[in-house]
Amino acid sequence: RGVGIYLDRVNLHQINIVGCHVSYCAEGGVVSKGGNVRNIQISGCDIESNMAPDRPPTANILLDSTGGSTGEVAITGCTVQHNSRSPGSANIRIVGGGHDEGVRRRTGSARTQEGHVVVTGNVFSDVRVNVHIKNARGVVLTGNTFWMGYDWDILIEGSTNILIGANNFDRNPRYSYGDSLTARGGIRIRSSRRCQVVGAIVSGVHGHAAALECEASEQVRVVGVSFFLDGIRAAAFRSCRDVAIVGTYLGEEPERAVLRQATERLTVDGRQLP
């Protein structure tokens, strides 16, 4: 009925969670809330279906800095999945907005954006949002495979310095069963800055305005990405500023593949998009 592995507002530096099977816990799989937590290593684990439709939204891995801080985290070589029937479900949810009185003494405000998180070499599927990053700073995702993100594969909100590297976003027909075809996938960046999508393959997205949607964000870079899509735009930018698309396969001419609304300084391979 509760959490699988719970760091409940503790002061803890260094914890290794290795080779574990954490499944069917209704309020989260590996959860860190508040406190002062550093150096979490989650490696080689099978973490599945740690949520329930009748419980508040949670995640298979939840890093929530509210009222404290959680940072310096590595999530590597895990299978993290299930279940899409729980509202607000996520495989990884990082809530980076924290509180640190030491920062107040230096800056005048105790509010923080926690981060320094690396997510690499994992398998993600079958939730509402595969990876949800909110109010965080310094998160790297690379070398992962994503599918069956029913709302989004990646959702970034109010965050800074987020790097989405060479990941694979796909809809393999091998998994075309049940309601899986209603999974929309895609990447959304909202109210964020200094975000990059680099070297990814993005396919199988549907039901959105574009496979990559950016809103009210700035200093966004899309570099060396391949969009293999059917009947959907590659990217849409609304109320954004300072956007560059470089060396990217869009599937058709930029004027058709990229939607621009109230966006300043949007270039494709150095050419200003009208």
PDB file of C-alpha atoms in Angstrom:
ATOM      1  CA  ARG A   1       0.000   0.000   0.000  1.00  0.00           C
ATOM      2  CA  GLY A   2       2.940   2.368   0.504  1.00  0.00           C
ATOM      3  CA  VAL A   3       6.382   3.125  -0.944  1.00  0.00           C
ATOM      4  CA  GLY A   4       8.982   0.528  -1.896  1.00  0.00           C
ATOM      5  CA  ILE A   5      12.177   2.324  -0.806  1.00  0.00           C
ATOM      6  CA  TYR A   6      11.433   5.582   1.012  1.00  0.00           C
ATOM      7  CA  LEU A   7      13.855   8.371   1.929  1.00  0.00           C
ATOM      8  CA  ASP A   8      11.399  10.366   4.035  1.00  0.00           C
ATOM      9  CA  ARG A   9      12.885  13.808   4.815  1.00  0.00           C
ATOM     10  CA  VAL A  10      16.185  12.346   5.950  1.00  0.00           C
ATOM     11  CA  ASN A  11      19.711  13.775   6.007  1.00  0.00           C
ATOM     12  CA  LEU A  12      21.526  11.080   4.062  1.00  0.00           C
ATOM     13  CA  HIS A  13      24.595  11.148   1.872  1.00  0.00           C
ATOM     14  CA  GLN A  14      25.401   8.095  -0.266  1.00  0.00           C
ATOM     15  CA  ILE A  15      22.918   5.306  -0.873  1.00  0.00           C
ATOM     16  CA  ASN A  16      23.307   2.553  -3.488  1.00  0.00           C
ATOM     17  CA  ILE A  17      20.202   0.745  -4.755  1.00  0.00           C
ATOM     18  CA  VAL A  18      21.583  -2.005  -6.973  1.00  0.00           C
ATOM     19  CA  GLY A  19      20.076  -5.147  -8.497  1.00  0.00           C
ATOM     20  CA  CYS A  20      16.679  -4.701  -6.848  1.00  0.00           C
ATOM     21  CA  HIS A  21      13.203  -5.635  -8.021  1.00  0.00           C
ATOM     22  CA  VAL A  22      10.817  -2.930  -6.731  1.00  0.00           C
ATOM     23  CA  SER A  23       7.257  -3.512  -7.917  1.00  0.00           C
ATOM     24  CA  TYR A  24       3.558  -3.049  -7.093  1.00  0.00           C
ATOM     25  CA  CYS A  25       3.989  -0.488  -4.318  1.00  0.00           C
ATOM     26  CA  ALA A  26       0.979   1.821  -4.526  1.00  0.00           C
ATOM     27  CA  GLU A  27       2.658   5.098  -3.511  1.00  0.00           C
ATOM     28  CA  GLY A  28       5.943   4.929  -5.422  1.00  0.00           C
ATOM     29  CA  GLY A  29       8.902   2.653  -6.045  1.00  0.00           C
ATOM     30  CA  VAL A  30      12.037   4.562  -5.014  1.00  0.00           C
ATOM     31  CA  VAL A  31      10.968   7.853  -3.400  1.00  0.00           C
ATOM     32  CA  SER A  32      13.054  10.665  -1.914  1.00  0.00           C
ATOM     33  CA  LYS A  33      11.127  13.553  -0.362  1.00  0.00           C
ATOM     34  CA  GLY A  34      12.545  16.692   1.214  1.00  0.00           C
ATOM     35  CA  GLY A  35      15.380  16.388   3.703  1.00  0.00           C
ATOM     36  CA  ASN A  36      18.963  16.684   2.514  1.00  0.00           C
ATOM     37  CA  VAL A  37      19.869  13.756   0.268  1.00  0.00           C
ATOM     38  CA  ARG A  38      22.925  13.357  -1.971  1.00  0.00           C
ATOM     39  CA  ASN A  39      24.558  10.630  -4.057  1.00  0.00           C
ATOM     40  CA  ILE A  40      21.697   8.272  -4.882  1.00  0.00           C
ATOM     41  CA  GLN A  41      22.844   5.518  -7.247  1.00  0.00           C
ATOM     42  CA  ILE A  42      20.041   3.374  -8.759  1.00  0.00           C
ATOM     43  CA  SER A  43      21.542   0.732 -11.033  1.00  0.00           C
ATOM     44  CA  GLY A  44      20.535  -2.544 -12.632  1.00  0.00           C
ATOM     45  CA  CYS A  45      17.041  -2.571 -11.128  1.00  0.00           C
ATOM     46  CA  ASP A  46      13.622  -3.658 -12.359  1.00  0.00           C
ATOM     47  CA  ILE A  47      11.180  -1.012 -11.095  1.00  0.00           C
ATOM     48  CA  GLU A  48       7.582  -1.582 -12.194  1.00  0.00           C
ATOM     49  CA  SER A  49       4.021  -0.439 -11.560  1.00  0.00           C
ATOM     50  CA  ASN A  50       4.573   1.412  -8.301  1.00  0.00           C
ATOM     51  CA  MET A  51       1.340   3.390  -8.402  1.00  0.00           C
ATOM     52  CA  ALA A  52      -2.393   2.785  -8.298  1.00  0.00           C
ATOM     53  CA  PRO A  53      -5.430   4.446  -9.928  1.00  0.00           C
ATOM     54  CA  ASP A  54      -7.003   5.243  -6.536  1.00  0.00           C
ATOM     55  CA  ARG A  55      -3.873   6.852  -5.026  1.00  0.00           C
ATOM     56  CA  PRO A  56      -2.360  10.334  -5.573  1.00  0.00           C
ATOM     57  CA  PRO A  57      -0.003  10.672  -8.579  1.00  0.00           C
ATOM     58  CA  THR A  58       3.473   9.315  -7.924  1.00  0.00           C
ATOM     59  CA  ALA A  59       6.267   7.644  -9.911  1.00  0.00           C
ATOM     60  CA  ASN A  60       8.373   4.545 -10.131  1.00  0.00           C
ATOM     61  CA  ILE A  61      11.274   6.840  -9.193  1.00  0.00           C
ATOM     62  CA  LEU A  62      10.280  10.098  -7.488  1.00  0.00           C
ATOM     63  CA  LEU A  63      12.846  12.729  -6.481  1.00  0.00           C
ATOM     64  CA  ASP A  64      10.914  15.490  -4.710  1.00  0.00           C
ATOM     65  CA  SER A  65      12.964  18.328  -3.205  1.00  0.00           C
ATOM     66  CA  THR A  66       9.986  20.209  -1.785  1.00  0.00           C
ATOM     67  CA  GLY A  67      10.966  21.583   1.616  1.00  0.00           C
ATOM     68  CA  GLY A  68      14.554  20.317   1.269  1.00  0.00           C
ATOM     69  CA  SER A  69      16.826  19.003  -1.458  1.00  0.00           C
ATOM     70  CA  THR A  70      17.696  15.861  -3.391  1.00  0.00           C
ATOM     71  CA  GLY A  71      20.606  15.929  -5.837  1.00  0.00           C
ATOM     72  CA  GLU A  72      23.640  14.192  -7.309  1.00  0.00           C
ATOM     73  CA  VAL A  73      21.671  11.205  -8.615  1.00  0.00           C
ATOM     74  CA  ALA A  74      22.536   8.530 -11.195  1.00  0.00           C
ATOM     75  CA  ILE A  75      19.864   6.232 -12.633  1.00  0.00           C
ATOM     76  CA  THR A  76      21.518   3.694 -14.927  1.00  0.00           C
ATOM     77  CA  GLY A  77      20.783   0.369 -16.578  1.00  0.00           C
ATOM     78  CA  CYS A  78      17.245  -0.101 -15.234  1.00  0.00           C
ATOM     79  CA  THR A  79      13.932  -1.249 -16.674  1.00  0.00           C
ATOM     80  CA  VAL A  80      11.301   1.197 -15.433  1.00  0.00           C
ATOM     81  CA  GLN A  81       7.702   0.796 -16.552  1.00  0.00           C
ATOM     82  CA  HIS A  82       3.930   0.589 -15.792  1.00  0.00           C
ATOM     83  CA  ASN A  83       1.212   1.644 -15.243  1.00  0.00           C
ATOM     84  CA  SER A  84      -0.593   3.948 -17.609  1.00  0.00           C
ATOM     85  CA  ARG A  85      -4.005   3.494 -15.961  1.00  0.00           C
ATOM     86  CA  SER A  86      -2.977   5.579 -12.941  1.00  0.00           C
ATOM     87  CA  PRO A  87      -3.620   9.326 -13.449  1.00  0.00           C
ATOM     88  CA  GLY A  88      -0.420  11.367 -13.342  1.00  0.00           C
ATOM     89  CA  SER A  89       1.804   8.285 -13.472  1.00  0.00           C
ATOM     90  CA  ALA A  90       5.475   8.671 -14.407  1.00  0.00           C
ATOM     91  CA  ASN A  91       8.490   6.451 -14.594  1.00  0.00           C
ATOM     92  CA  ILE A  92      10.798   9.194 -13.324  1.00  0.00           C
ATOM     93  CA  ARG A  93       9.512  12.422 -11.793  1.00  0.00           C
ATOM     94  CA  ILE A  94      12.033  15.040 -10.652  1.00  0.00           C
ATOM     95  CA  VAL A  95      10.578  17.934  -8.650  1.00  0.00           C
ATOM     96  CA  GLY A  96      13.600  20.153  -8.212  1.00  0.00           C
ATOM     97  CA  GLY A  97      12.101  23.169  -6.454  1.00  0.00           C
ATOM     98  CA  GLY A  98      13.686  22.972  -3.001  1.00  0.00           C
ATOM     99  CA  HIS A  99      14.636  24.942   0.100  1.00  0.00           C
ATOM    100  CA  ASP A 100      18.090  25.567   1.575  1.00  0.00           C
ATOM    101  CA  GLU A 101      18.783  28.142   4.291  1.00  0.00           C
ATOM    102  CA  GLY A 102      22.467  28.115   3.342  1.00  0.00           C
ATOM    103  CA  VAL A 103      21.520  29.442  -0.080  1.00  0.00           C
ATOM    104  CA  ARG A 104      19.476  32.203   1.560  1.00  0.00           C
ATOM    105  CA  ARG A 105      22.613  33.476   3.288  1.00  0.00           C
ATOM    106  CA  ARG A 106      24.401  33.708  -0.059  1.00  0.00           C
ATOM    107  CA  THR A 107      21.633  34.924  -2.367  1.00  0.00           C
ATOM    108  CA  GLY A 108      18.851  36.300  -0.175  1.00  0.00           C
ATOM    109  CA  SER A 109      16.419  33.514  -1.089  1.00  0.00           C
ATOM    110  CA  ALA A 110      16.208  29.950   0.184  1.00  0.00           C
ATOM    111  CA  ARG A 111      14.487  28.725  -2.976  1.00  0.00           C
ATOM    112  CA  THR A 112      16.580  26.325  -5.046  1.00  0.00           C
ATOM    113  CA  GLN A 113      16.507  24.386  -8.308  1.00  0.00           C
ATOM    114  CA  GLU A 114      17.968  21.004  -7.428  1.00  0.00           C
ATOM    115  CA  GLY A 115      19.466  18.645  -9.961  1.00  0.00           C
ATOM    116  CA  HIS A 116      22.791  17.190 -11.066  1.00  0.00           C
ATOM    117  CA  VAL A 117      20.904  14.089 -12.212  1.00  0.00           C
ATOM    118  CA  VAL A 118      22.089  11.613 -14.868  1.00  0.00           C
ATOM    119  CA  VAL A 119      19.644   9.157 -16.485  1.00  0.00           C
ATOM    120  CA  THR A 120      21.356   6.779 -18.902  1.00  0.00           C
ATOM    121  CA  GLY A 121      20.983   3.314 -20.400  1.00  0.00           C
ATOM    122  CA  ASN A 122      17.412   2.661 -19.213  1.00  0.00           C
ATOM    123  CA  VAL A 123      14.235   1.182 -20.686  1.00  0.00           C
ATOM    124  CA  PHE A 124      11.060   3.269 -20.177  1.00  0.00           C
ATOM    125  CA  SER A 125       7.446   2.462 -21.084  1.00  0.00           C
ATOM    126  CA  ASP A 126       3.746   2.356 -20.218  1.00  0.00           C
ATOM    127  CA  VAL A 127       2.952   5.414 -18.073  1.00  0.00           C
ATOM    128  CA  ARG A 128       1.304   8.773 -18.667  1.00  0.00           C
ATOM    129  CA  VAL A 129       4.702  10.544 -18.821  1.00  0.00           C
ATOM    130  CA  ASN A 130       7.925   8.581 -19.044  1.00  0.00           C
ATOM    131  CA  VAL A 131      10.156  11.333 -17.576  1.00  0.00           C
ATOM    132  CA  HIS A 132       8.749  14.459 -15.927  1.00  0.00           C
ATOM    133  CA  ILE A 133      11.191  17.213 -14.927  1.00  0.00           C
ATOM    134  CA  LYS A 134       9.798  20.176 -12.985  1.00  0.00           C
ATOM    135  CA  ASN A 135      11.674  23.162 -11.527  1.00  0.00           C
ATOM    136  CA  ALA A 136      15.006  21.347 -11.819  1.00  0.00           C
ATOM    137  CA  ARG A 137      18.438  22.375 -13.027  1.00  0.00           C
ATOM    138  CA  GLY A 138      21.095  20.179 -14.589  1.00  0.00           C
ATOM    139  CA  VAL A 139      19.470  16.922 -15.762  1.00  0.00           C
ATOM    140  CA  VAL A 140      21.011  14.729 -18.488  1.00  0.00           C
ATOM    141  CA  LEU A 141      19.113  11.949 -20.294  1.00  0.00           C
ATOM    142  CA  THR A 142      21.051   9.880 -22.815  1.00  0.00           C
ATOM    143  CA  GLY A 143      21.192   6.367 -24.222  1.00  0.00           C
ATOM    144  CA  ASN A 144      17.660   5.447 -23.145  1.00  0.00           C
ATOM    145  CA  THR A 145      14.786   3.876 -25.063  1.00  0.00           C
ATOM    146  CA  PHE A 146      11.260   5.298 -24.712  1.00  0.00           C
ATOM    147  CA  TRP A 147       7.880   4.047 -25.785  1.00  0.00           C
ATOM    148  CA  MET A 148       4.241   4.102 -24.662  1.00  0.00           C
ATOM    149  CA  GLY A 149       4.313   7.489 -22.986  1.00  0.00           C
ATOM    150  CA  TYR A 150       0.553   7.972 -23.125  1.00  0.00           C
ATOM    151  CA  ASP A 151       0.679  11.757 -22.666  1.00  0.00           C
ATOM    152  CA  TRP A 152       4.368  12.523 -23.274  1.00  0.00           C
ATOM    153  CA  ASP A 153       7.673  10.704 -23.344  1.00  0.00           C
ATOM    154  CA  ILE A 154       9.423  13.696 -21.776  1.00  0.00           C
ATOM    155  CA  LEU A 155       7.773  16.680 -20.090  1.00  0.00           C
ATOM    156  CA  ILE A 156      10.012  19.556 -18.924  1.00  0.00           C
ATOM    157  CA  GLU A 157       8.505  22.437 -16.940  1.00  0.00           C
ATOM    158  CA  GLY A 158      10.114  25.482 -15.355  1.00  0.00           C
ATOM    159  CA  SER A 159      13.606  24.013 -15.614  1.00  0.00           C
ATOM    160  CA  THR A 160      17.090  25.066 -16.676  1.00  0.00           C
ATOM    161  CA  ASN A 161      20.087  23.374 -18.300  1.00  0.00           C
ATOM    162  CA  ILE A 162      18.339  20.187 -19.409  1.00  0.00           C
ATOM    163  CA  LEU A 163      20.119  17.957 -21.940  1.00  0.00           C
ATOM    164  CA  ILE A 164      18.194  15.305 -23.884  1.00  0.00           C
ATOM    165  CA  GLY A 165      20.863  13.323 -25.688  1.00  0.00           C
ATOM    166  CA  ALA A 166      20.977  10.341 -28.035  1.00  0.00           C
ATOM    167  CA  ASN A 167      17.809   8.547 -26.996  1.00  0.00           C
ATOM    168  CA  ASN A 168      15.411   6.456 -29.075  1.00  0.00           C
ATOM    169  CA  PHE A 169      11.711   7.356 -29.100  1.00  0.00           C
ATOM    170  CA  ASP A 170       9.873   4.656 -31.021  1.00  0.00           C
ATOM    171  CA  ARG A 171       6.631   2.739 -31.551  1.00  0.00           C
ATOM    172  CA  ASN A 172       7.715  -0.806 -32.325  1.00  0.00           C
ATOM    173  CA  PRO A 173       4.791  -2.757 -33.889  1.00  0.00           C
ATOM    174  CA  ARG A 174       5.805  -5.629 -31.601  1.00  0.00           C
ATOM    175  CA  TYR A 175       3.967  -3.746 -28.834  1.00  0.00           C
ATOM    176  CA  SER A 176       0.765  -2.927 -30.735  1.00  0.00           C
ATOM    177  CA  TYR A 177      -1.787  -4.439 -28.380  1.00  0.00           C
ATOM    178  CA  GLY A 178      -4.625  -3.272 -26.136  1.00  0.00           C
ATOM    179  CA  ASP A 179      -4.781   0.513 -25.936  1.00  0.00           C
ATOM    180  CA  SER A 180      -1.071   0.999 -26.688  1.00  0.00           C
ATOM    181  CA  LEU A 181      -1.878   2.758 -29.970  1.00  0.00           C
ATOM    182  CA  THR A 182      -3.437   5.615 -27.992  1.00  0.00           C
ATOM    183  CA  ALA A 183      -0.028   6.446 -26.470  1.00  0.00           C
ATOM    184  CA  ARG A 184       0.945   9.807 -27.983  1.00  0.00           C
ATOM    185  CA  GLY A 185       4.631  10.097 -27.051  1.00  0.00           C
ATOM    186  CA  GLY A 186       6.511  13.275 -27.885  1.00  0.00           C
ATOM    187  CA  ILE A 187       8.580  15.852 -25.989  1.00  0.00           C
ATOM    188  CA  ARG A 188       7.221  19.015 -24.376  1.00  0.00           C
ATOM    189  CA  ILE A 189       9.327  21.885 -23.009  1.00  0.00           C
ATOM    190  CA  ARG A 190       7.426  24.585 -21.129  1.00  0.00           C
ATOM    191  CA  SER A 191       8.604  27.753 -19.343  1.00  0.00           C
ATOM    192  CA  SER A 192      12.217  26.552 -19.430  1.00  0.00           C
ATOM    193  CA  ARG A 193      15.571  27.780 -20.661  1.00  0.00           C
ATOM    194  CA  ARG A 194      18.898  26.415 -21.880  1.00  0.00           C
ATOM    195  CA  CYS A 195      17.475  23.101 -23.067  1.00  0.00           C
ATOM    196  CA  GLN A 196      19.027  20.940 -25.785  1.00  0.00           C
ATOM    197  CA  VAL A 197      17.803  17.914 -27.733  1.00  0.00           C
ATOM    198  CA  VAL A 198      20.826  16.308 -29.371  1.00  0.00           C
ATOM    199  CA  GLY A 199      21.261  13.213 -31.554  1.00  0.00           C
ATOM    200  CA  ALA A 200      17.900  11.594 -30.813  1.00  0.00           C
ATOM    201  CA  ILE A 201      15.629   9.529 -33.061  1.00  0.00           C
ATOM    202  CA  VAL A 202      11.986  10.603 -32.675  1.00  0.00           C
ATOM    203  CA  SER A 203       9.221   8.558 -34.296  1.00  0.00           C
ATOM    204  CA  GLY A 204       5.733   7.222 -33.686  1.00  0.00           C
ATOM    205  CA  VAL A 205       4.346  10.446 -32.199  1.00  0.00           C
ATOM    206  CA  HIS A 206       0.701  11.308 -32.803  1.00  0.00           C
ATOM    207  CA  GLY A 207      -2.122  13.311 -31.269  1.00  0.00           C
ATOM    208  CA  HIS A 208       0.016  16.412 -30.625  1.00  0.00           C
ATOM    209  CA  ALA A 209       0.584  19.556 -32.671  1.00  0.00           C
ATOM    210  CA  ALA A 210       4.189  18.409 -33.140  1.00  0.00           C
ATOM    211  CA  ALA A 211       6.603  15.745 -31.917  1.00  0.00           C
ATOM    212  CA  LEU A 212       8.585  18.430 -30.062  1.00  0.00           C
ATOM    213  CA  GLU A 213       6.485  21.201 -28.522  1.00  0.00           C
ATOM    214  CA  CYS A 214       8.092  24.217 -26.845  1.00  0.00           C
ATOM    215  CA  GLU A 215       6.148  26.946 -25.107  1.00  0.00           C
ATOM    216  CA  ALA A 216       7.310  30.129 -23.335  1.00  0.00           C
ATOM    217  CA  SER A 217      10.926  28.930 -23.380  1.00  0.00           C
ATOM    218  CA  GLU A 218      14.241  30.376 -24.494  1.00  0.00           C
ATOM    219  CA  GLN A 219      17.716  29.291 -25.581  1.00  0.00           C
ATOM    220  CA  VAL A 220      16.487  25.966 -26.990  1.00  0.00           C
ATOM    221  CA  ARG A 221      18.753  23.955 -29.292  1.00  0.00           C
ATOM    222  CA  VAL A 222      17.785  20.985 -31.499  1.00  0.00           C
ATOM    223  CA  VAL A 223      20.947  19.452 -32.947  1.00  0.00           C
ATOM    224  CA  GLY A 224      21.390  16.349 -35.097  1.00  0.00           C
ATOM    225  CA  VAL A 225      17.923  14.979 -34.371  1.00  0.00           C
ATOM    226  CA  SER A 226      16.058  12.721 -36.828  1.00  0.00           C
ATOM    227  CA  PHE A 227      12.269  13.095 -36.891  1.00  0.00           C
ATOM    228  CA  PHE A 228      10.645  10.108 -38.644  1.00  0.00           C
ATOM    229  CA  LEU A 229       6.966  11.005 -38.501  1.00  0.00           C
ATOM    230  CA  ASP A 230       3.696  10.424 -40.291  1.00  0.00           C
ATOM    231  CA  GLY A 231       1.134  13.210 -40.508  1.00  0.00           C
ATOM    232  CA  ILE A 232       2.542  15.391 -37.739  1.00  0.00           C
ATOM    233  CA  ARG A 233       4.954  18.332 -37.627  1.00  0.00           C
ATOM    234  CA  ALA A 234       8.461  17.840 -36.306  1.00  0.00           C
ATOM    235  CA  ALA A 235       8.439  20.860 -33.961  1.00  0.00           C
ATOM    236  CA  ALA A 236       6.235  23.684 -32.733  1.00  0.00           C
ATOM    237  CA  PHE A 237       7.424  26.811 -30.895  1.00  0.00           C
ATOM    238  CA  ARG A 238       5.009  29.181 -29.179  1.00  0.00           C
ATOM    239  CA  SER A 239       6.082  32.360 -27.395  1.00  0.00           C
ATOM    240  CA  CYS A 240       9.706  31.225 -27.443  1.00  0.00           C
ATOM    241  CA  ARG A 241      12.927  33.125 -27.950  1.00  0.00           C
ATOM    242  CA  ASP A 242      16.372  32.254 -29.332  1.00  0.00           C
ATOM    243  CA  VAL A 243      15.751  28.831 -30.891  1.00  0.00           C
ATOM    244  CA  ALA A 244      18.193  27.067 -33.223  1.00  0.00           C
ATOM    245  CA  ILE A 245      17.667  23.868 -35.230  1.00  0.00           C
ATOM    246  CA  VAL A 246      20.935  22.530 -36.643  1.00  0.00           C
ATOM    247  CA  GLY A 247      21.749  19.467 -38.783  1.00  0.00           C
ATOM    248  CA  THR A 248      18.335  17.962 -38.139  1.00  0.00           C
ATOM    249  CA  TYR A 249      16.188  15.750 -40.395  1.00  0.00           C
ATOM    250  CA  LEU A 250      12.690  17.247 -40.389  1.00  0.00           C
ATOM    251  CA  GLY A 251      11.071  15.053 -43.044  1.00  0.00           C
ATOM    252  CA  GLU A 252       9.993  18.037 -45.164  1.00  0.00           C
ATOM    253  CA  GLU A 253      10.794  21.700 -45.722  1.00  0.00           C
ATOM    254  CA  PRO A 254      11.275  23.660 -42.492  1.00  0.00           C
ATOM    255  CA  GLU A 255       8.363  25.999 -43.289  1.00  0.00           C
ATOM    256  CA  ARG A 256       6.035  22.972 -43.237  1.00  0.00           C
ATOM    257  CA  ALA A 257       7.750  20.884 -40.557  1.00  0.00           C
ATOM    258  CA  VAL A 258       8.209  23.651 -37.982  1.00  0.00           C
ATOM    259  CA  LEU A 259       5.371  25.720 -36.548  1.00  0.00           C
ATOM    260  CA  ARG A 260       6.318  29.159 -35.280  1.00  0.00           C
ATOM    261  CA  GLN A 261       3.934  31.307 -33.236  1.00  0.00           C
ATOM    262  CA  ALA A 262       4.995  34.531 -31.465  1.00  0.00           C
ATOM    263  CA  THR A 263       8.581  33.278 -31.411  1.00  0.00           C
ATOM    264  CA  GLU A 264      11.673  35.462 -31.808  1.00  0.00           C
ATOM    265  CA  ARG A 265      14.966  34.426 -33.432  1.00  0.00           C
ATOM    266  CA  LEU A 266      14.162  30.946 -34.756  1.00  0.00           C
ATOM    267  CA  THR A 267      16.806  29.638 -37.150  1.00  0.00           C
ATOM    268  CA  VAL A 268      17.177  26.400 -39.114  1.00  0.00           C
ATOM    269  CA  ASP A 269      20.777  25.700 -40.127  1.00  0.00           C
ATOM    270  CA  GLY A 270      21.565  29.374 -39.679  1.00  0.00           C
ATOM    271  CA  ARG A 271      18.626  30.622 -41.763  1.00  0.00           C
ATOM    272  CA  GLN A 272      15.981  32.719 -40.051  1.00  0.00           C
ATOM    273  CA  LEU A 273      12.620  30.994 -40.336  1.00  0.00           C
ATOM    274  CA  PRO A 274       9.904  33.402 -41.527  1.00  0.00           C
TER     275      PRO A 274
END
